[in-house]
Tab-separated table of C-alpha atoms and ligand atoms in Angstrom:
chain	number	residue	atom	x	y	z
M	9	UNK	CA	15.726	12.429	-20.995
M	10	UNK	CA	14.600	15.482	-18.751
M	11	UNK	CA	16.017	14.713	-15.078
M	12	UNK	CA	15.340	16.342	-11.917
M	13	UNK	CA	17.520	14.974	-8.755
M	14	UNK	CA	15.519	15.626	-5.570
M	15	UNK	CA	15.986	15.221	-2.213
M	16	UNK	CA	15.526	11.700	-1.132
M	17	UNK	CA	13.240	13.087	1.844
M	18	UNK	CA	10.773	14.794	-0.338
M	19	UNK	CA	7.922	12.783	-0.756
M	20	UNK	CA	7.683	12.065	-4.639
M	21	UNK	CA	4.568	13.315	-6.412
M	22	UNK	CA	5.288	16.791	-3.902
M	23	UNK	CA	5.659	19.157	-6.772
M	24	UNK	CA	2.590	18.586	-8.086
M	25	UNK	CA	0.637	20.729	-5.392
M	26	UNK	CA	-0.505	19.541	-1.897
M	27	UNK	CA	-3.489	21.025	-2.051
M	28	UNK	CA	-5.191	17.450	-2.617
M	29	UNK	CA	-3.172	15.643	-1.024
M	30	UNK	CA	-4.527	13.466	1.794
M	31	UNK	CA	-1.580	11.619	2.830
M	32	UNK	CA	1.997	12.303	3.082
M	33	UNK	CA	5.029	9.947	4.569
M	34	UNK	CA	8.576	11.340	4.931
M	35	UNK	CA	11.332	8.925	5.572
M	36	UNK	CA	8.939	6.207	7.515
M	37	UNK	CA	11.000	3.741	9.397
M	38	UNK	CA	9.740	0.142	10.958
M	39	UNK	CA	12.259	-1.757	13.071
M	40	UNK	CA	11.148	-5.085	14.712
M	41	UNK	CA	13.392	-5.933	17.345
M	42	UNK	CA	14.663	-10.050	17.390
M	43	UNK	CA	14.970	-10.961	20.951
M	44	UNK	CA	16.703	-14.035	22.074
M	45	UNK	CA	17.877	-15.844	25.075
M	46	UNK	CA	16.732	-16.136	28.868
M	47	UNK	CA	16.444	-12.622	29.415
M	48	UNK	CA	14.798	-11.824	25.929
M	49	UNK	CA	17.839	-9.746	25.293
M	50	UNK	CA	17.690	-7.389	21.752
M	51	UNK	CA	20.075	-8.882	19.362
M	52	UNK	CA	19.244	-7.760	16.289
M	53	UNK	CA	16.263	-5.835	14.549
M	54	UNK	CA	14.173	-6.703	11.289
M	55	UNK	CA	14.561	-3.242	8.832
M	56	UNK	CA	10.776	-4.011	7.882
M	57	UNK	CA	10.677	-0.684	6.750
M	58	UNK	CA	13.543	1.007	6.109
M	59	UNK	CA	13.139	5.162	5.403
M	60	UNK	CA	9.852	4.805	2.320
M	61	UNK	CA	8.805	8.468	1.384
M	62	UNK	CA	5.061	9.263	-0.812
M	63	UNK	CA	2.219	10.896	-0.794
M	64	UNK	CA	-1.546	10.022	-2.095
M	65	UNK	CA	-3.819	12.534	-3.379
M	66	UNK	CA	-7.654	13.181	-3.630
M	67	UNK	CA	-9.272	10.379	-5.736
M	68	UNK	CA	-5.824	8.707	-6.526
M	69	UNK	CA	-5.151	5.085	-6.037
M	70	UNK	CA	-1.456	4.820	-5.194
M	71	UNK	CA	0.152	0.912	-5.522
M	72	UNK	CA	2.718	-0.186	-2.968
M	73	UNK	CA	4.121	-3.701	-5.032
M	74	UNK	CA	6.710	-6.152	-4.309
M	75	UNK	CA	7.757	-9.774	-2.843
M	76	UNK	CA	6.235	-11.038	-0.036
M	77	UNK	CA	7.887	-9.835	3.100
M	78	UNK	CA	9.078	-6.274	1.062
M	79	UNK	CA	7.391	-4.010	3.792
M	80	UNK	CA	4.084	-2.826	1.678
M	81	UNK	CA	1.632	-4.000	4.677
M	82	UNK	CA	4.004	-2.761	7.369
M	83	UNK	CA	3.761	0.314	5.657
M	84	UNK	CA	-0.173	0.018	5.906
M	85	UNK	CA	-0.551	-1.056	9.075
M	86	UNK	CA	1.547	1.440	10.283
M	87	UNK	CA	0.188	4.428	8.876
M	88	UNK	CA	-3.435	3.022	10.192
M	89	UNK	CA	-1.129	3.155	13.627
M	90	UNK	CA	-1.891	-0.575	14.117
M	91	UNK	CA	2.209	-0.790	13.753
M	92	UNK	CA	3.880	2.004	15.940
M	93	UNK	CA	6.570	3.895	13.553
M	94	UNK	CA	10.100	3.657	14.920
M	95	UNK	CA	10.080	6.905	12.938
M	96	UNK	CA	8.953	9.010	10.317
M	97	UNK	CA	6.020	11.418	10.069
M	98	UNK	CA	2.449	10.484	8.779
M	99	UNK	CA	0.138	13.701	8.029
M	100	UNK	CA	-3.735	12.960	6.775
M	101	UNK	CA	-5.405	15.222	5.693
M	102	UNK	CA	-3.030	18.110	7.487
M	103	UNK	CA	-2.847	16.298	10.825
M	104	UNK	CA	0.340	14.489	11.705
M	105	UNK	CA	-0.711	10.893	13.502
M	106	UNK	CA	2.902	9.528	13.879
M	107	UNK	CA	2.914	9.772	17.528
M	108	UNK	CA	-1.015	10.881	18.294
M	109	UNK	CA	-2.115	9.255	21.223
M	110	UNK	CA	-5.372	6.739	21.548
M	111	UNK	CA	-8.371	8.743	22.478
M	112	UNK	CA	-6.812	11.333	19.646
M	113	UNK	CA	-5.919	8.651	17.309
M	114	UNK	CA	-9.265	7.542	17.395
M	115	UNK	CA	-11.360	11.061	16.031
M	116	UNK	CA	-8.672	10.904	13.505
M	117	UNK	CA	-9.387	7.535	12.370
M	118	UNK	CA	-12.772	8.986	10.828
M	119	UNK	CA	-10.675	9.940	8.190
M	120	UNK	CA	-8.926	6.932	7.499
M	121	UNK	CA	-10.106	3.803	7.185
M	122	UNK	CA	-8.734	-0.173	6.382
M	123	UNK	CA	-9.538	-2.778	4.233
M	124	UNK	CA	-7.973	-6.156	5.497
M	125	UNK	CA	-6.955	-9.056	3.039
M	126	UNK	CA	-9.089	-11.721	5.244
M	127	UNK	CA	-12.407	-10.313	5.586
M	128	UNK	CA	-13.612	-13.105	7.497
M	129	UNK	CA	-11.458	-12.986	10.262
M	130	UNK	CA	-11.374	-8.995	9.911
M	131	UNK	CA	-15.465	-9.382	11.137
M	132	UNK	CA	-16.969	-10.064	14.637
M	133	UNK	CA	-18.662	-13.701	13.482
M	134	UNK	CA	-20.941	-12.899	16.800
M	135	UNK	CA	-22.632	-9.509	15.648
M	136	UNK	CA	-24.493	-9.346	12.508
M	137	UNK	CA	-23.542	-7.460	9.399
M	138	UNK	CA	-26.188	-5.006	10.291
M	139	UNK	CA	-24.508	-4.606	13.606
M	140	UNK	CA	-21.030	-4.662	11.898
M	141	UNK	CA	-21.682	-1.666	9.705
M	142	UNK	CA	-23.739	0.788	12.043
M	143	UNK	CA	-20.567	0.124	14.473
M	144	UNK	CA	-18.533	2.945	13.352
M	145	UNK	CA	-21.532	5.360	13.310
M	146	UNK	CA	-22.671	4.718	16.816
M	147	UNK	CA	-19.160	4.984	17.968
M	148	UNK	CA	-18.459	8.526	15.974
M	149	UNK	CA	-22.213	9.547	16.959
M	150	UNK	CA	-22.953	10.204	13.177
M	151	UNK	CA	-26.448	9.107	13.355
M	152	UNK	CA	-28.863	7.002	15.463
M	153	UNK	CA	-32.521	5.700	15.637
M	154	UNK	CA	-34.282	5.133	11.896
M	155	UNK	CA	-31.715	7.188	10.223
M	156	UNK	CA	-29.024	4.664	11.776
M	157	UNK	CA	-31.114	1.919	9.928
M	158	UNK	CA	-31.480	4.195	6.776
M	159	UNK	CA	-27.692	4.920	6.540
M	160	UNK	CA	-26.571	1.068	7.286
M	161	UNK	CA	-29.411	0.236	4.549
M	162	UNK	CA	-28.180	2.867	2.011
M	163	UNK	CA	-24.465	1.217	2.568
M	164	UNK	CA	-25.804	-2.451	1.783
M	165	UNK	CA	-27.441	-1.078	-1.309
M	166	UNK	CA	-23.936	0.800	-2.465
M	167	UNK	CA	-21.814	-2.321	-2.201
M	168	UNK	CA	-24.032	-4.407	-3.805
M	169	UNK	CA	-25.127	-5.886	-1.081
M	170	UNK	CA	-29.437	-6.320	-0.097
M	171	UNK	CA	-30.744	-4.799	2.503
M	172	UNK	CA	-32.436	-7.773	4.008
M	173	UNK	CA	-28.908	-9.366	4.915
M	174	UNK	CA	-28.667	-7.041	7.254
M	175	UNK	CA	-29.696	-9.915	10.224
M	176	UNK	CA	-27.412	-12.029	8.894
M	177	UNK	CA	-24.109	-13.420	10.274
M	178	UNK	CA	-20.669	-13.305	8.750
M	179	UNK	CA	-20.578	-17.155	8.216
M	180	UNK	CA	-23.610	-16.929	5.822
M	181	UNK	CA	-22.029	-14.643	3.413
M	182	UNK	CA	-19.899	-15.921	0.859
M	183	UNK	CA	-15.870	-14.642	0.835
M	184	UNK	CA	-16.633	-12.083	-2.384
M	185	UNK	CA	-19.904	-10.883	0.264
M	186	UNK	CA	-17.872	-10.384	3.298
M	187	UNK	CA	-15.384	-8.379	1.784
M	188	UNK	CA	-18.217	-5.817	0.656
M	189	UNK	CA	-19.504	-5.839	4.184
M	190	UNK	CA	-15.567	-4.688	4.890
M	191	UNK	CA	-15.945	-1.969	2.528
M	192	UNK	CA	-19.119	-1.051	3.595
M	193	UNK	CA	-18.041	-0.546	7.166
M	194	UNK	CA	-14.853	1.374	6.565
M	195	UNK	CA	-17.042	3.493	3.764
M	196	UNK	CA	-19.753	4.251	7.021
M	197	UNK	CA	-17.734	6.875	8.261
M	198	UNK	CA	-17.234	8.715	5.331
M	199	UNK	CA	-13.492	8.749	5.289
M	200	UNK	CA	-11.061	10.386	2.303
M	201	UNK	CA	-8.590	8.051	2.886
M	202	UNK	CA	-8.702	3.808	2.328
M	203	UNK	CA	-5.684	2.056	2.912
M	204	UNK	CA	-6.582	-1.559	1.314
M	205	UNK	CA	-4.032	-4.658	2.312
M	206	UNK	CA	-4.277	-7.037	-0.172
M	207	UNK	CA	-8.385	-6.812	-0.141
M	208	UNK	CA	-8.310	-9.255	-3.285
M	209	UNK	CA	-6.109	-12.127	-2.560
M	210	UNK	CA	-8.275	-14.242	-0.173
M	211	UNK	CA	-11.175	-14.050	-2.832
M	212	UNK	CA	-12.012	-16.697	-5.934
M	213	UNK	CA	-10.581	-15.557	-8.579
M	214	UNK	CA	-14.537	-15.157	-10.061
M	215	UNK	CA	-15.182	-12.587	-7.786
M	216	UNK	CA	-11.819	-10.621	-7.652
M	217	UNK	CA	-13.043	-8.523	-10.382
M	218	UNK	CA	-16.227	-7.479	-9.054
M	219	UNK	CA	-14.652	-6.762	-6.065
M	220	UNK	CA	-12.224	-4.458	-7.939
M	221	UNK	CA	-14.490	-2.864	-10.087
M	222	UNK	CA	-16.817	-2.068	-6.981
M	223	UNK	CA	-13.214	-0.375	-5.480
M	224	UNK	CA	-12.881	1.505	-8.368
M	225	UNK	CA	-16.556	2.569	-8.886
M	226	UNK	CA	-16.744	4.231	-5.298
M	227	UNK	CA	-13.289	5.629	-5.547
M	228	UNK	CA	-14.718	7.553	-8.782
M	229	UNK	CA	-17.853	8.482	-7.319
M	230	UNK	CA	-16.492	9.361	-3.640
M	231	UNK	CA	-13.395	10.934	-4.766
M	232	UNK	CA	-11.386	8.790	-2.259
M	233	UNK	CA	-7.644	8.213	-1.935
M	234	UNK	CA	-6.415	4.807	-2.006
M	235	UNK	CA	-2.857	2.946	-1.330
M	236	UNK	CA	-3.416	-0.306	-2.199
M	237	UNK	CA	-1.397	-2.822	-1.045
M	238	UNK	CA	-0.842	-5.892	-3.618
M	239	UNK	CA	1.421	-8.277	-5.296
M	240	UNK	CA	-0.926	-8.485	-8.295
M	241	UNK	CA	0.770	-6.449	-11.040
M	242	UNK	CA	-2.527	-7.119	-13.609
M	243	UNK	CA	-4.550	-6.042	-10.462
M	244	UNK	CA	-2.301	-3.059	-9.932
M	245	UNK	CA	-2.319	-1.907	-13.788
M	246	UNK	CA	-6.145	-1.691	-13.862
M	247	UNK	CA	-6.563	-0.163	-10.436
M	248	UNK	CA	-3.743	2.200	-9.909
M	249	UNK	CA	-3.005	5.377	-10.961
M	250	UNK	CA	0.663	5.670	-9.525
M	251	UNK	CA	2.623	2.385	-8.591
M	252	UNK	CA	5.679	2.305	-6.085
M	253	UNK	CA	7.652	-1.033	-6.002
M	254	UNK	CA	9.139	-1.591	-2.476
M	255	UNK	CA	12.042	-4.159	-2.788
M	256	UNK	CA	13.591	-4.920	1.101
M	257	UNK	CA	11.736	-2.323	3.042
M	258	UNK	CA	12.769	0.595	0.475
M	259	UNK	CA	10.929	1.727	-2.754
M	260	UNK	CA	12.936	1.465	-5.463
M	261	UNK	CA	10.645	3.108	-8.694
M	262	UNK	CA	7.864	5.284	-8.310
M	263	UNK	CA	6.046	6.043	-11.612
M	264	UNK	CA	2.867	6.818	-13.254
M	265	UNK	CA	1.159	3.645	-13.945
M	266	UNK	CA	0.854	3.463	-17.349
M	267	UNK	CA	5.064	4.990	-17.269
M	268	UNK	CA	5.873	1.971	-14.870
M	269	UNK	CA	4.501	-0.571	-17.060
M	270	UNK	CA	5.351	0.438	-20.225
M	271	UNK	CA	8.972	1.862	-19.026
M	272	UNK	CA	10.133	0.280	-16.196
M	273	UNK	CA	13.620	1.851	-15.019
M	274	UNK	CA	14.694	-0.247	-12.232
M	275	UNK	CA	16.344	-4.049	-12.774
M	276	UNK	CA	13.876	-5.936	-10.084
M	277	UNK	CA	10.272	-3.686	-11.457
M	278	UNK	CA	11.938	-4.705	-15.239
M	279	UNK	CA	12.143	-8.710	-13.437
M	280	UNK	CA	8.974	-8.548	-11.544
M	281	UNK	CA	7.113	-6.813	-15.136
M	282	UNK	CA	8.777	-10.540	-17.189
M	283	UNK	CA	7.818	-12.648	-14.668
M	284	UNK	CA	4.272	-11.752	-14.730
M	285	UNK	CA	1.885	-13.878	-17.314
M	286	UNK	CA	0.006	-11.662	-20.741
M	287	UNK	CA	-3.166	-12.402	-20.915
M	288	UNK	CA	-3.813	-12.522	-24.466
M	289	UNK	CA	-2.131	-16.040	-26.207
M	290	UNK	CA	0.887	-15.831	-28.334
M	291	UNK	CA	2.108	-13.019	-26.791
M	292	UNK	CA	5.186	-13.571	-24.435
M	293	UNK	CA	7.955	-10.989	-22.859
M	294	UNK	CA	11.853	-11.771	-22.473
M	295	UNK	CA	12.319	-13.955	-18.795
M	296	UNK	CA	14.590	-12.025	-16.643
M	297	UNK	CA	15.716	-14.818	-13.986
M	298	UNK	CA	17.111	-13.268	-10.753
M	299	UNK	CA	19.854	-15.376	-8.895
M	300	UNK	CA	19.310	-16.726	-5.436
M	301	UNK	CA	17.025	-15.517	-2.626
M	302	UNK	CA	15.434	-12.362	-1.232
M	303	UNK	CA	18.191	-11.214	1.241
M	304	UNK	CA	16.961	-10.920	5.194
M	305	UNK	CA	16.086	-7.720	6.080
M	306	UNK	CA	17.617	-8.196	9.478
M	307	UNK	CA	21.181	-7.750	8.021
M	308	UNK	CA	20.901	-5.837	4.276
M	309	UNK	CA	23.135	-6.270	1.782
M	310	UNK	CA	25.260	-2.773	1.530
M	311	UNK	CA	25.041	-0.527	-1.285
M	312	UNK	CA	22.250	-0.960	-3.365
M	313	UNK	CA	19.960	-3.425	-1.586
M	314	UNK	CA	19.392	-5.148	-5.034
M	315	UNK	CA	23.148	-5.886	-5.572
M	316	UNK	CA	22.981	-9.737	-4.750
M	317	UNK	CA	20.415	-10.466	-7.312
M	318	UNK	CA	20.780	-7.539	-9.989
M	319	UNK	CA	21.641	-8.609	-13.446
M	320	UNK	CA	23.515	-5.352	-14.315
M	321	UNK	CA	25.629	-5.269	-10.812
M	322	UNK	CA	28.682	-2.913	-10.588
M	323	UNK	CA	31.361	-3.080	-8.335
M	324	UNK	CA	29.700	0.872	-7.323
M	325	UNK	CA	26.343	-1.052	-6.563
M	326	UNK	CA	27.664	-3.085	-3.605
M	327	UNK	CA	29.330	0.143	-2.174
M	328	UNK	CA	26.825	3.051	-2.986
M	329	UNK	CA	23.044	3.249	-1.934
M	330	UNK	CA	21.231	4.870	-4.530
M	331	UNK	CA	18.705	7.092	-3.199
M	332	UNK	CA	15.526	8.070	-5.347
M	333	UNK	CA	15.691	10.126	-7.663
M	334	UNK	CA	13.195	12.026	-10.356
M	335	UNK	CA	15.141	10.438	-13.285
M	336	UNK	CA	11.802	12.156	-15.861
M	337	UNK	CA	8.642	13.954	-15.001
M	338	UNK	CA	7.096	11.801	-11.715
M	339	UNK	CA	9.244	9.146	-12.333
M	340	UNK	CA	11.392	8.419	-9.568
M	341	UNK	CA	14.099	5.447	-9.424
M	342	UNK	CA	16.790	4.153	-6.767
M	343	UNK	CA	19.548	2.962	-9.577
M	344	UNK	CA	23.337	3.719	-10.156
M	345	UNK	CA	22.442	2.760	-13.694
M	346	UNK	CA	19.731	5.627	-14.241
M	347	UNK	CA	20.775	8.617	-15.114
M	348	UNK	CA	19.940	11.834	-13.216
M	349	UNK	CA	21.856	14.755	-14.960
M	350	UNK	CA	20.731	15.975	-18.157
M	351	UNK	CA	24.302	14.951	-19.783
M	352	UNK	CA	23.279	11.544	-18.757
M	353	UNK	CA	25.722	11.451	-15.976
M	354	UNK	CA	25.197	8.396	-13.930
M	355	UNK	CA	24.592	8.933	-10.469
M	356	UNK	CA	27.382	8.728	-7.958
M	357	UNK	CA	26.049	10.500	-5.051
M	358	UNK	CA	26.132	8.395	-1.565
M	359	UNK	CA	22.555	9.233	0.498
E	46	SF4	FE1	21.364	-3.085	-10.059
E	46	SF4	FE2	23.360	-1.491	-9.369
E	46	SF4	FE3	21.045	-0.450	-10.133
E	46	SF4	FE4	21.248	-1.690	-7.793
E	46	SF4	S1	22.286	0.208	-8.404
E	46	SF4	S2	19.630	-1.929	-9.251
E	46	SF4	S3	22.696	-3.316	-8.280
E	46	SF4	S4	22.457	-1.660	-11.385
């Protein structure tokens, strides 16, 4: 196997020319303090996020996957700004936003735009989804008057939506309609970048795929960059083109889609791949059962983060923290276990 060990700072997919890319993260960081007691003293802080380094390009759907509570939305929500970073840089589209303030923040949000997981509560219930989609164009001054009306009309239509529900409210829309009127509105602005929070997982399971295939339809024809935040890995394998899996605020295997899925390198993508159900009948994979809980990211295990649970643990794993590593062309993994030189010599480095 071809190996290339990188710098755990460089952003993987970097060498493969940033002259498309639209977003790039280096070594982003989320603390939450824990306060406690009469004075609402800081005793400890939640590692949310805990140093996660990528970059999306033109027309590419990245995946963040993982657990619940693994740090994919903070990630989101904190390169929308709606989190501040503790640190870390964020650059769209050439700008850096880490630490932009407000009235800047705001021109810059043009470019980037969110999909939320609840569209329903994501909506103003008291303006109506005409209002709700011309929002963003009144506020950027992109267009007023009849061609206001023409634009928000010309939205409807692209989302599958009809014109005439324009008066309508947000309660009169089913869930699968009010998460088009969600894509709609972040699509008014025109922006290259969506970052999409779990925009599936509050929707029947009926309309899921229509919602997808409507994601996937406008990323084709608007050439748009995605990270797409799910725990969905049959959701993930149709929509993504690259797939990071975030395990305790770090990523710990960033491949290729098709790569990830049909080679997964890491223990917990290997567990999370056997856990998930085949569609078709009669064919099952190998279980892959991992002991006890999720530890809390307030106090990490040391070494590899994965050490409690792994079913390949070394004594090295509970003292060394593996850091990413290009273990074969754009596939990166965070495992003692992987090789990194082309000898096969197993990793040993400390980050
Ligand atoms: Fe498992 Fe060790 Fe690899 Fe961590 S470094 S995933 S504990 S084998």
């Amino acid at each position: 196997m071809s190996a290339v060990a990188k710098d755990s700072m460089t952003p993987p997919g970097s060498q493969l020319g940033s002259a498309e890319t639209v977003l790039t993260v280096k070594d982003l960081k989320k603390h939450f303090p824990v306060h406690k007691g009469l004075f609402s003293r800081v005793v400890a802080h939640v590692q949310a996020v805990d140093g996660v380094s990528f970059e999306v390009r033109r027309g590419e759907a990245l995946c963040l996957v993982g657990e619940s509570g693994c740090g994919k939305s903070t990630v989101a929500r904190c390169i929308a700004r709606l989190e501040e970073p503790t640190s870390g840089t964020i650059v769209v589209n050439g700008t850096e936003v880490t630490h932009l303030d407000q009235d800047t923040l705001r021109a810059q949000r043009r470019q980037m735009q969110m999909i939320f997981q609840d569209p329903y509560s994501s909506l103003n219930p008291r303006m109506s989804a005409g209002a709700i989609v011309s929002e963003p164009l009144t506020n950027f001054g992109l267009a007023s008057g009849s061609e206001l009306e023409q634009r928000v009309a010309q939205l409807f239509e692209r989302v599958g939506l009809r014109p005439e529900a324009m008066a309508k409210f947000p309660h009169e829309f089913s869930g699968g309609q009010r998460q088009r009127l969600g894509i709609a509105r972040a699509l008014a602005v025109n922006p290259s970048l969506i970052l999409a929070d779990e925009p599936l997982s509050a929707l029947d399971v009926s309309v899921q795929a229509q919602v997808l295939n409507l994601l996937i339809d406008l990323q084709d024809e608007l050439q748009l960059a995605y990270l797409f935040v799910s725990h969905d890995l049959a959701v993930v394998e149709h929509i993504g083109h690259r797939v990071a899996v975030m395990y305790l605020g770090r990523i710990v295997e960033l491949a290729d889609n098709a790569d990830l899925f049909a080679r997964p390198q890491h223990p917990y993508t290997e567990a999370l791949l056997a856990a998930a159900p085949i569609p078709e009948p009669g064919i099952t994979r190998k279980r892959i059962i991992l002991e006890g809980d999720v530890p809390s990211p307030v106090n990490p295990p040391s070494g590899c983060r994965f050490h409690t649970r792994c079913p390949y643990v070394t004594p090295a794993c509970r003292e060394i923290d593996p850091p990413l590593v290009e273990v074969a062309l754009g596939h990166h993994v965070a495992c003692l276990l992987r090789p990194v030189g082309s000898d096969g010599t197993p990793l040993t480095a400390t980050k």
